[in-house]
Short mmCIF file of C-alpha atoms in Angstrom, two decimals:
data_model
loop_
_atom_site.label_atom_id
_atom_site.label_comp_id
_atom_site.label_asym_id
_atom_site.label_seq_id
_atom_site.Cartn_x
_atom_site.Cartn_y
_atom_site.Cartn_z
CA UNK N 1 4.05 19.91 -19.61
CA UNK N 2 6.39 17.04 -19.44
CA UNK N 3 4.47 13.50 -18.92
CA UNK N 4 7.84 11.91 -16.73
CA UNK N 5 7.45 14.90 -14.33
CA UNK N 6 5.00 14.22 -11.30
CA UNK N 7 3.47 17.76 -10.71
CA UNK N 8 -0.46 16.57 -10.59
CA UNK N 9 -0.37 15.30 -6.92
CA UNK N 10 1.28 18.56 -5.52
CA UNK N 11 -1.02 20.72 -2.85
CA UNK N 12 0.78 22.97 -1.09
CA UNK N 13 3.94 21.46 0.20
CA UNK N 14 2.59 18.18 -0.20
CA UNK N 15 3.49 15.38 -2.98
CA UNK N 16 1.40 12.58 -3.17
CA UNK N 17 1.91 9.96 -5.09
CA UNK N 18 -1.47 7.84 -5.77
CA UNK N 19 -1.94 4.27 -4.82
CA UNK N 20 -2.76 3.34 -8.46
CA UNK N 21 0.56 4.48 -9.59
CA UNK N 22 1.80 1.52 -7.01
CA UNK N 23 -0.43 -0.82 -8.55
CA UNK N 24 0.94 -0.08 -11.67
CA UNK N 25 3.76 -2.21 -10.36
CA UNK N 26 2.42 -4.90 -9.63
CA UNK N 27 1.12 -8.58 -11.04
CA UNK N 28 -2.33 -8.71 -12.12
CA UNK N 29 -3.11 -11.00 -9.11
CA UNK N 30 -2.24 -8.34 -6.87
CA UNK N 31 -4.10 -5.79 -7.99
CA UNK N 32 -7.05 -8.50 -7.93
CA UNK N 33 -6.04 -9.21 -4.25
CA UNK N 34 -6.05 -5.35 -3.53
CA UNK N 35 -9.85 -5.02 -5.45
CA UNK N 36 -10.91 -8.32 -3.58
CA UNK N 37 -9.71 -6.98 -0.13
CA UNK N 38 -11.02 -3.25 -0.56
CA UNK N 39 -14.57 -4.33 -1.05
CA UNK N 40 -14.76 -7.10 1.30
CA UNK N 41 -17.38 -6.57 3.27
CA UNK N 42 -14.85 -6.79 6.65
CA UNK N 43 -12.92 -3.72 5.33
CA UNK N 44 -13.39 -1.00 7.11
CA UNK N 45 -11.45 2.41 5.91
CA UNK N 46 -10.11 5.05 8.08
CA UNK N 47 -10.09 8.65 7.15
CA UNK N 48 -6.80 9.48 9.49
CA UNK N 49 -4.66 6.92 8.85
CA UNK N 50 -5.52 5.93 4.91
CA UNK N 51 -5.49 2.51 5.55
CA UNK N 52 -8.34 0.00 5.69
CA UNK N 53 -8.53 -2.80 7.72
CA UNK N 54 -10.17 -6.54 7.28
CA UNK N 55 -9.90 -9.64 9.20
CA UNK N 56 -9.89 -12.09 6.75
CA UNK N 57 -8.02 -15.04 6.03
CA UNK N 58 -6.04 -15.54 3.20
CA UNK N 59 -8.07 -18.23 2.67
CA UNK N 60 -11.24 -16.62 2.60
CA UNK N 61 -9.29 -14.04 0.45
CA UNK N 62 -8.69 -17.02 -2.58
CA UNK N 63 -12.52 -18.11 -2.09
CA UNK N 64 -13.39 -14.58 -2.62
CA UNK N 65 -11.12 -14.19 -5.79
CA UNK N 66 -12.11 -17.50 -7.08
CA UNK N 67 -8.12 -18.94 -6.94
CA UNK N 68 -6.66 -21.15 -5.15
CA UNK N 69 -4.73 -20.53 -1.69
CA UNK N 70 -1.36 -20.40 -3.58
CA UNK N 71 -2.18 -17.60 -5.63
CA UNK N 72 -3.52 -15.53 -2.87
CA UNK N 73 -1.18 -16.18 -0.61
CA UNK N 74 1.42 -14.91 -3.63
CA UNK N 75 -0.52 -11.82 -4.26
CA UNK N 76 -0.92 -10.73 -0.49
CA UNK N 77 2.96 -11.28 -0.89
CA UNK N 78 3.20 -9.02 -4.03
CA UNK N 79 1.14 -6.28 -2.15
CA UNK N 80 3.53 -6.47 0.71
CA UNK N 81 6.56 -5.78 -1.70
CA UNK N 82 5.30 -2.29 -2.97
CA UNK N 83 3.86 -1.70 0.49
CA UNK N 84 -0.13 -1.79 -0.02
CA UNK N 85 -0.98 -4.38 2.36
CA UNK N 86 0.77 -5.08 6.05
CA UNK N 87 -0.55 -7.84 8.08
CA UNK N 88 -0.34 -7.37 11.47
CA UNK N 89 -0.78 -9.94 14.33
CA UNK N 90 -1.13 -10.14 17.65
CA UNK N 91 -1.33 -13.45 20.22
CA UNK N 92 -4.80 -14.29 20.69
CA UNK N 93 -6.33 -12.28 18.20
CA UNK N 94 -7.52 -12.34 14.45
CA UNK N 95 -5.04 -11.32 12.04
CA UNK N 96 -5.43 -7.99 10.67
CA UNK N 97 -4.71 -7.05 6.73
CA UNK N 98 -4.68 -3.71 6.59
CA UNK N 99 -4.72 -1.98 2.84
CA UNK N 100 -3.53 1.28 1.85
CA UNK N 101 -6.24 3.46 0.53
CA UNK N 102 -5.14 6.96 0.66
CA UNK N 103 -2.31 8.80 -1.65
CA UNK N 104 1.46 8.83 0.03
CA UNK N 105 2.66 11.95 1.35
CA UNK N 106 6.61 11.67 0.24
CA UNK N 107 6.92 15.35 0.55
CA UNK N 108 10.02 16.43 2.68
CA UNK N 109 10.51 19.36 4.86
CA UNK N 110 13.71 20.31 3.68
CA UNK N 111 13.36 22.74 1.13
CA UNK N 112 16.42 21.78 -1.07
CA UNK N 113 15.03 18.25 -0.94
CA UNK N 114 11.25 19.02 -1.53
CA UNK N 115 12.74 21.28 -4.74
CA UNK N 116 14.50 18.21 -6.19
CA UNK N 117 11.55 16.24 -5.84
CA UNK N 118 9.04 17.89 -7.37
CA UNK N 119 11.55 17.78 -10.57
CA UNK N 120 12.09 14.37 -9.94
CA UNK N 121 10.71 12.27 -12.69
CA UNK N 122 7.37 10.27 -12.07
CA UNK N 123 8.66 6.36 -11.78
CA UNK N 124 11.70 8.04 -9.23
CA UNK N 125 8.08 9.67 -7.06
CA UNK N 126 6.90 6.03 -6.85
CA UNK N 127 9.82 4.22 -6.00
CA UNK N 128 10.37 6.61 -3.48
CA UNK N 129 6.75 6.18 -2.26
CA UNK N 130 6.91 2.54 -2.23
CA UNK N 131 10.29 2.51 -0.23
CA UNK N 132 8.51 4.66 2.62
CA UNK N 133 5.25 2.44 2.93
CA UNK N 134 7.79 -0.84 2.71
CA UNK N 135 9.64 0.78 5.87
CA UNK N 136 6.94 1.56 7.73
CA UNK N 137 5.22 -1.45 7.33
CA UNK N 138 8.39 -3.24 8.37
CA UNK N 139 8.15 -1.19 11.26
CA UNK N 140 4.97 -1.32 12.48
CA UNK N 141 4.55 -4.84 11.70
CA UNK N 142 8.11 -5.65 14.15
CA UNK N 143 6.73 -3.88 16.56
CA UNK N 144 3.24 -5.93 16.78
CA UNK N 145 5.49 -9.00 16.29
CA UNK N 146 7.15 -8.00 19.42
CA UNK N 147 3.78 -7.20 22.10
#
């Protein structure tokens, strides 16, 4: 079995590429952030969507972590850049972080495509993974911008 080929997350027609492979990625504060903000008492997962959601400030974020607002701030930042976090906000409400829990689905339903990812090597899986949560975050994030 080659080790660069990502074969363990395959069920069916599905490819799933797990959230620590994303972590992986990213700066030790992040994945601190990501730790901080999944066990927060606030956070509340959901089963149908994979995400989690909290309403806390990013300031109650760098009391919780023990660092200062900067560094939170930078790590909710880093989070957003591989796609694990998306803060959405709405006028007159609390801002909701919401934290990606669940494994990514990059599985496509064209077969020719589906075939050349599942010999795609592991690091091309996540990138691809990270690119979809990034542009659905962007999404979904423009469109709360704009209620």
């Amino acid at each position: 079995m080659d080790p660069f080929i990502c074969d363990g997350g395959e069920i069916g027609n599905e490819l799933l590429i797990a959230v620590e492979d994303i972590l992986c990625r990213a700066p030790e504060r992040a994945r601190h952030a990501y730790t901080t903000l999944v066990t927060n008492a606030e956070s509340r997962y959901d089963g149908e969507t994979g995400w989690s959601c909290a309403y806390i400030t990013q300031q109650a974020l760098a009391d919780d972590m023990f660092v200062c607002l900067r560094t939170a701030t930078r790590a909710i930042r880093d989070l957003r850049d591989v796609g694990l976090v998306r803060v959405l906000s709405w006028p007159g409400s609390r801002t909701e972080t919401q934290i990606r829990i669940a494994s990514i689905d990059i599985s496509s339903p064209f077969g020719p495509v589906q075939a050349a990812l599942v010999r795609s090597p592991k690091q091309h899986l996540v990138d691809k993974a990270i690119a979809q949560l990034v542009a659905q975050n962007a999404e979904l994030e423009a469109l709360a911008l704009s209620v």
